[in-house]
Short mmCIF file of C-alpha atoms in Angstrom, two decimals:
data_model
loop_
_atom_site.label_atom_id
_atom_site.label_comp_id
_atom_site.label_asym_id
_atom_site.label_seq_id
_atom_site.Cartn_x
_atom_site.Cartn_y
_atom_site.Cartn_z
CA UNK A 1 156.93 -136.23 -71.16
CA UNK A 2 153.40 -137.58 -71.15
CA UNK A 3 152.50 -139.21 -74.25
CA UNK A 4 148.65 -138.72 -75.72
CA UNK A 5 148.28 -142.80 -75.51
CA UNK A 6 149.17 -142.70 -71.20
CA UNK A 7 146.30 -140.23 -71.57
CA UNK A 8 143.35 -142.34 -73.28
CA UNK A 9 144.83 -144.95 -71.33
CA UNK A 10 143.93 -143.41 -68.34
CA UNK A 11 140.52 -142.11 -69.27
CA UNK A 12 140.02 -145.77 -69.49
CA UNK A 13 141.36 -146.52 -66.23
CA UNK A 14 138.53 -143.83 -65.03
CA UNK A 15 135.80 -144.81 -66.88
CA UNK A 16 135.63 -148.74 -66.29
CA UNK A 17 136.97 -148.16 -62.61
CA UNK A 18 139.52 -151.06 -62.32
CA UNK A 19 142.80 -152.16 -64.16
CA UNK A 20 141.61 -155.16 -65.34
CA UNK A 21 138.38 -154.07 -66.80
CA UNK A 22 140.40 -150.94 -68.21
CA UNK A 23 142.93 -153.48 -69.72
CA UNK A 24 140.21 -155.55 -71.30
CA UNK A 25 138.62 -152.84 -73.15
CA UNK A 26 140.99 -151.54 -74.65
CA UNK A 27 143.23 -154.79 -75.30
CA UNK A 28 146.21 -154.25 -72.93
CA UNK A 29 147.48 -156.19 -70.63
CA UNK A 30 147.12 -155.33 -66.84
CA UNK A 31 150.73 -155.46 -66.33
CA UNK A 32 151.34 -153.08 -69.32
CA UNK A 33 147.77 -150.87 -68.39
CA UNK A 34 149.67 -150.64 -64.63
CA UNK A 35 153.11 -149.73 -65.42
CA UNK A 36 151.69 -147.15 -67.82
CA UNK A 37 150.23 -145.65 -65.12
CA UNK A 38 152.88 -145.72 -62.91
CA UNK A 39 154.91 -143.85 -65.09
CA UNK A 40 152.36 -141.19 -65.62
CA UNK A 41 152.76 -141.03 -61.65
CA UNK A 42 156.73 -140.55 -62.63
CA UNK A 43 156.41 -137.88 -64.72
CA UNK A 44 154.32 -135.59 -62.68
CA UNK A 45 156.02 -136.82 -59.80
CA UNK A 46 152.43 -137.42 -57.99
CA UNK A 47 150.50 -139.71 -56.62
CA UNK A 48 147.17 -140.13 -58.76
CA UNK A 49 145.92 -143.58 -56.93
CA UNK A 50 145.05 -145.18 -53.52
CA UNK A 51 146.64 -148.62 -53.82
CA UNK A 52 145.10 -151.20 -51.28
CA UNK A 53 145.65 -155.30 -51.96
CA UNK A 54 144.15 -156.08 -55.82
CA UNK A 55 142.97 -152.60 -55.76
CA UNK A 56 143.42 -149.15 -57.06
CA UNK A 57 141.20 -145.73 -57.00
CA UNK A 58 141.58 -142.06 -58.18
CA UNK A 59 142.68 -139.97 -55.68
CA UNK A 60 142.21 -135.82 -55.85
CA UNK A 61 145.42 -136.10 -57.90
CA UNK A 62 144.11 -138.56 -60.29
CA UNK A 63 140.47 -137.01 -60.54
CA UNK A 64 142.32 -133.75 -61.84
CA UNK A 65 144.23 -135.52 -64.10
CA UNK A 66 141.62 -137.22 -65.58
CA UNK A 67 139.68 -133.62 -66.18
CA UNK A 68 143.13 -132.52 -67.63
CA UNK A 69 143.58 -135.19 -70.00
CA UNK A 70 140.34 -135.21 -71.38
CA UNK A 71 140.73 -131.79 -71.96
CA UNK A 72 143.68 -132.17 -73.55
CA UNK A 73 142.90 -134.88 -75.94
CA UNK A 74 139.42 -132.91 -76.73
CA UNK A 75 142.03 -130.06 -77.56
CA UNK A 76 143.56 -132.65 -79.85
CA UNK A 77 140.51 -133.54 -81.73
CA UNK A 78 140.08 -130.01 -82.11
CA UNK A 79 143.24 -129.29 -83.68
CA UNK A 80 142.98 -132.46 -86.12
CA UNK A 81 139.68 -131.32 -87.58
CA UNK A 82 140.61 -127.93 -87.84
CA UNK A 83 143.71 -128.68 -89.75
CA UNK A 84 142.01 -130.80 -92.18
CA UNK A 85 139.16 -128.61 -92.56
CA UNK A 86 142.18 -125.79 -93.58
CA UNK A 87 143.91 -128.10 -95.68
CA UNK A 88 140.50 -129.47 -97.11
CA UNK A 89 139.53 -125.72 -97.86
CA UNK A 90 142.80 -125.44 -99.67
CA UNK A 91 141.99 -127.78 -101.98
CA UNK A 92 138.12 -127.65 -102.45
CA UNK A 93 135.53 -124.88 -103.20
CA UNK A 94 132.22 -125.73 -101.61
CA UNK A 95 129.22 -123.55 -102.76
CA UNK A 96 126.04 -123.56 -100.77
CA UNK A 97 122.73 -122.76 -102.98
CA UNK A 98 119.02 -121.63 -101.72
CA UNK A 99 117.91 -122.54 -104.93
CA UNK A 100 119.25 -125.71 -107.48
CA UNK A 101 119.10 -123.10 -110.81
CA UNK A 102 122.17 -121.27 -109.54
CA UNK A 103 124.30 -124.25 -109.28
CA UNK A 104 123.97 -125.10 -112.66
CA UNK A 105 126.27 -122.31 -114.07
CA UNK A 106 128.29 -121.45 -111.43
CA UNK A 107 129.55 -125.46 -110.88
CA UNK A 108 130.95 -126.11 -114.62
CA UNK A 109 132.26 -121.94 -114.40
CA UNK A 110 134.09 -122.78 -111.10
CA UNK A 111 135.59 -126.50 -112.43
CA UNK A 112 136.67 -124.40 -115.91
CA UNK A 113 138.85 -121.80 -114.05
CA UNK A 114 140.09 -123.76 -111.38
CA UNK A 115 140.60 -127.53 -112.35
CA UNK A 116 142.88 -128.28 -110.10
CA UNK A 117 140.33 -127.85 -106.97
CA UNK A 118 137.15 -130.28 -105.76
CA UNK A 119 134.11 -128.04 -106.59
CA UNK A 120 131.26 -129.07 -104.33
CA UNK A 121 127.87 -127.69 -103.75
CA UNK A 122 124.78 -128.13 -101.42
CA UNK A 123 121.67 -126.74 -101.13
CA UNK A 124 120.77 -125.37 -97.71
CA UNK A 125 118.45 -122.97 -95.79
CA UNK A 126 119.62 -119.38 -95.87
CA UNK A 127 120.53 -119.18 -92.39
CA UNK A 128 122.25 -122.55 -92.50
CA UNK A 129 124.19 -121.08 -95.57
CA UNK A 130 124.97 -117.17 -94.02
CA UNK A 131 126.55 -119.04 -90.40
CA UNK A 132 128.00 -121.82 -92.77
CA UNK A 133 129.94 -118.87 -94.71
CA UNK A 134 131.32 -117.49 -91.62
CA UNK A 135 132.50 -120.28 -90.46
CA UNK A 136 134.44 -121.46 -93.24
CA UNK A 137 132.76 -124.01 -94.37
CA UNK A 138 131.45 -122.31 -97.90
CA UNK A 139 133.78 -120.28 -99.69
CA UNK A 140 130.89 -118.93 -101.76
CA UNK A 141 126.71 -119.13 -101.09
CA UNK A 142 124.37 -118.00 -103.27
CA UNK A 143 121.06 -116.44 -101.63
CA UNK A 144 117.68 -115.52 -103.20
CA UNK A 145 117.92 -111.83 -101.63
CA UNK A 146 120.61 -109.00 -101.14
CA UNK A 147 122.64 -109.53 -97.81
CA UNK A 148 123.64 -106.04 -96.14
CA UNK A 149 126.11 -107.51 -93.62
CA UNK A 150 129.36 -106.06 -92.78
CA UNK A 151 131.74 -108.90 -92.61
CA UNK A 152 130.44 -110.20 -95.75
CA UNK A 153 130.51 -109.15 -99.62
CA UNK A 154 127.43 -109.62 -101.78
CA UNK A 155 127.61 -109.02 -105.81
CA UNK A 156 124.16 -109.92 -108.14
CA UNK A 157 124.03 -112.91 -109.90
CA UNK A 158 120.87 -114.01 -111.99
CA UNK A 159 116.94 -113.79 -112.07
CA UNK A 160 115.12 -116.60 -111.93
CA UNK A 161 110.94 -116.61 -112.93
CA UNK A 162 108.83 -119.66 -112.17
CA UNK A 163 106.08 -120.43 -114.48
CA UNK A 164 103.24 -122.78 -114.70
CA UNK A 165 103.95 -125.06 -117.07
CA UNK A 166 100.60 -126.94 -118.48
CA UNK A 167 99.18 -129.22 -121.02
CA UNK A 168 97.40 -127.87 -123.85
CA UNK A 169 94.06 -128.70 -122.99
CA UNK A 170 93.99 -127.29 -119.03
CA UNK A 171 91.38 -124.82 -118.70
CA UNK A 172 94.18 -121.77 -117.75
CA UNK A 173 96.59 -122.61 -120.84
CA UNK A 174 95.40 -119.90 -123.01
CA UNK A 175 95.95 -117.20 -119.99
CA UNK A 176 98.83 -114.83 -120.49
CA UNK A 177 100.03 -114.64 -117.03
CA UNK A 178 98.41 -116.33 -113.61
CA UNK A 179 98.91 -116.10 -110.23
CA UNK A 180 99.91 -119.18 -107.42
CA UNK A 181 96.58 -119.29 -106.18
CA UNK A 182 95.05 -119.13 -109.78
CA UNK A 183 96.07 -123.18 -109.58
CA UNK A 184 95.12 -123.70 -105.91
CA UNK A 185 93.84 -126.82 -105.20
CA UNK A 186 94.85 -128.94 -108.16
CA UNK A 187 96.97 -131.82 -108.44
CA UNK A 188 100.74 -130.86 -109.46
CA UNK A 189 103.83 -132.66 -110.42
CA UNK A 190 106.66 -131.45 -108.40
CA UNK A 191 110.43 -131.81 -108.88
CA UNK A 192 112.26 -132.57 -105.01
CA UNK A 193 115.22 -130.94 -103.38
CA UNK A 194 113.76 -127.01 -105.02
CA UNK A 195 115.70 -125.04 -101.94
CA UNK A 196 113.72 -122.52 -100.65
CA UNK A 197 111.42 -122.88 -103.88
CA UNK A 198 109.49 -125.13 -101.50
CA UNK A 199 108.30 -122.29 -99.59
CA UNK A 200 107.06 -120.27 -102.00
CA UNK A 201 104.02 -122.56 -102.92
CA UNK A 202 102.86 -122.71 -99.08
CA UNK A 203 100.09 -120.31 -98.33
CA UNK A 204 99.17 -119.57 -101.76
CA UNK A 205 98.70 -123.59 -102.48
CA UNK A 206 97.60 -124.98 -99.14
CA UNK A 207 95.28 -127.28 -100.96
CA UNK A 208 97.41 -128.24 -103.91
CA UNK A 209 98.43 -131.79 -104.01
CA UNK A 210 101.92 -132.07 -105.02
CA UNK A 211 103.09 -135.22 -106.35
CA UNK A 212 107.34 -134.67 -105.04
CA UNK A 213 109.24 -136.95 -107.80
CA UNK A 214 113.22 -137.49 -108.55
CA UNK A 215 114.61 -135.51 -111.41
CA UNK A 216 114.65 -138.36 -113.90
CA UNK A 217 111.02 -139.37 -112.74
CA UNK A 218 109.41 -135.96 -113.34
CA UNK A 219 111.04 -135.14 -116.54
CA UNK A 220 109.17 -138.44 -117.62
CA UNK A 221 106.19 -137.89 -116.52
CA UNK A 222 106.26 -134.32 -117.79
CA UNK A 223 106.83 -135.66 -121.15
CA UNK A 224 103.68 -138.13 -120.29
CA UNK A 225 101.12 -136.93 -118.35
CA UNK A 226 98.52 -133.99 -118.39
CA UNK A 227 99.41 -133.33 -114.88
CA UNK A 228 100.47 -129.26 -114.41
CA UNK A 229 104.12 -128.83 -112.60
CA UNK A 230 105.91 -125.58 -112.24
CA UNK A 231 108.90 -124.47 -114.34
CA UNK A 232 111.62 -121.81 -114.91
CA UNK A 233 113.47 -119.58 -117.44
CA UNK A 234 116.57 -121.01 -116.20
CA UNK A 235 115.42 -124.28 -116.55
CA UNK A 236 113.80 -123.92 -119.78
CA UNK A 237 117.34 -122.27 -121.05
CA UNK A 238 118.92 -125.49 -119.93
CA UNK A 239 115.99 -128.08 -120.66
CA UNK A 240 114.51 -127.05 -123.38
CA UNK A 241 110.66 -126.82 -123.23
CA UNK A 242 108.91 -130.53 -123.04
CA UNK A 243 106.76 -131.05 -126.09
CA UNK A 244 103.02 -130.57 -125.71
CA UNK A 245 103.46 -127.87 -123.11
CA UNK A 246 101.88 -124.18 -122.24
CA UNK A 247 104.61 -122.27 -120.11
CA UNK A 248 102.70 -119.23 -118.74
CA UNK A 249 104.63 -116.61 -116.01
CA UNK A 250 103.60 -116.40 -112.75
CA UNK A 251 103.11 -113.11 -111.95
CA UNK A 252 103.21 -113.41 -107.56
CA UNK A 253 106.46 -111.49 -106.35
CA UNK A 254 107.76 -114.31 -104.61
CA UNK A 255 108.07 -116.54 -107.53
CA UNK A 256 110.17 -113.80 -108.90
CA UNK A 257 113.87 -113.93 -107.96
CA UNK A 258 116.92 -112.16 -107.65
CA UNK A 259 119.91 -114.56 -106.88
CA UNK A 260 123.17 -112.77 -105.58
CA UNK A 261 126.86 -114.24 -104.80
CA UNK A 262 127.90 -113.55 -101.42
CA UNK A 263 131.74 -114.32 -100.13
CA UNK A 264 133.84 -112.99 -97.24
CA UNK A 265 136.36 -110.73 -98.08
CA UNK A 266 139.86 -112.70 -97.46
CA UNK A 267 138.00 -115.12 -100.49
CA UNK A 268 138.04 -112.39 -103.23
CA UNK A 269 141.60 -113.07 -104.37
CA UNK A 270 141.11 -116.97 -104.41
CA UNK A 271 137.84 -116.27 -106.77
CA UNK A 272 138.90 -113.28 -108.27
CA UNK A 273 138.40 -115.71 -111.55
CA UNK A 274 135.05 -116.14 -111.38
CA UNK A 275 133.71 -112.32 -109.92
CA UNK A 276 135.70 -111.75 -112.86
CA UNK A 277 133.64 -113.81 -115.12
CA UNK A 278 130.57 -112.33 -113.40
CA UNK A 279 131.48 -108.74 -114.19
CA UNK A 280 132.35 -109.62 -118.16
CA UNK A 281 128.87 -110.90 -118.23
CA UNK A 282 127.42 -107.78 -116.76
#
């Protein structure tokens, strides 16, 4: 029987053309590199070479068993990456977010009633996240709109409203409410990797200067400067609200969101803890 190391051997053979350059490149000896081959020839009792003096080439035989084995070792590849993925999704729950907010309850929820899984998360595009799901890769996404789609379930999960969040003395801090383009055209502190938060600020604040700063760096200079940023009720429930600041709702409909859970099916009983959970809270 053909082994899967006479098989990469004799990809090499094919790609580098001779026996010695073959034997080079992958650290074999010519002698070993051509008996191997000759026993390939054994085993499917055919001739796969034209041997002249100091020379050997593919023939038809040989060119179909190099297509053959290449398929078959792709096949291989195939199978080892599936197989981990399985026994990787065995062992680990990844969550894919639109939005950073989400991840912040449903992470320490998931590690409390499963401890004995990896919980991992990323934050991703919606489309990214919906062929992600059915592929297996995410056993749970969280999107910033309800999903009617047949294969999949969807369940609500949380609201989230943005707010301006300004100093004291900005001209708009003693308004009740505003709207995105109310602060068009200023300079902003912004917080990176927002998910599709990034979006939302586009047409409304086309000439708003953002200032895009890591999460430790833009707490500080919240806490420092007189520079505007946007905030959230989820992220004032788990922040706190910095001192010397006016949080005022923004009243556009796109800065106000409904989250909601979606899964495929054959996942409810593996979560069943934490739709659960979801349902108690409800």
């Amino acid at each position: 029987m053909l082994e899967i190391c006479q098989l990469q051997q004799l990809l090499s053979v094919a790609e580098y053309g001779t026996l010695s350059a073959a034997a080079e490149a992958i650290h074999l000896s010519q002698p070993s590199l051509s008996r191997s081959m000759k026993k390939i020839e054994e085993d499917l009792r055919v001739t796969l070479f034209d041997r002249q003096k100091n020379k050997i080439t593919l023939n038809e035989n040989g060119q179909l068993a190099v297509e053959c084995a290449r398929k078959v070792l792709d096949q291989l590849q195939q199978m080892e990456s599936q197989v981990r993925s399985f026994d990787r999704s065995r062992r680990t729950i990844l969550v894919g977010s639109c939005a950073p907010a989400p991840l912040w309850t449903i992470i320490p929820a998931l590690s409390d009633l499963y401890p004995d899984m990896t919980i991992s998360s990323e934050l991703r595009d919606s489309e990214v996240l919906l062929r992600g799901l059915r592929e297996g890769i995410y056993q749970l996404i969280v999107l910033p709109c309800q999903m009617e789609e047949p294969d999949l379930s969807c369940v609500k999960y949380e609201e989230e409203h943005l707010f301006f969040s300004l100093p004291p003395a900005h001209p708009l801090s003693g308004c009740s409410a505003l709207h995105l383009s109310d602060m068009n055209g200023e300079t902003m502190l912004l917080r990176n990797r927002l998910g599709f938060w990034n979006s939302v600020t586009g047409g409304k604040m086309a000439d708003t200067r953002f200032l895009v700063q890591e999460d430790f760096a833009f707490n500080e200079l919240v806490k420092s400067s007189a520079l505007p940023c946007f905030t959230s009720d989820l992220a004032i429930r788990r922040e706190g609200t910095p001192p010397n600041r006016v949080n005022i709702p923004i009243l556009d409909e796109e800065a106000n969101v409904t989250y909601y859970c979606l899964y495929r099916p054959e996942e409810q009983q593996d979560l069943s803890g934490f739709f659960q959970s979801l349902r108690s809270e409800a």
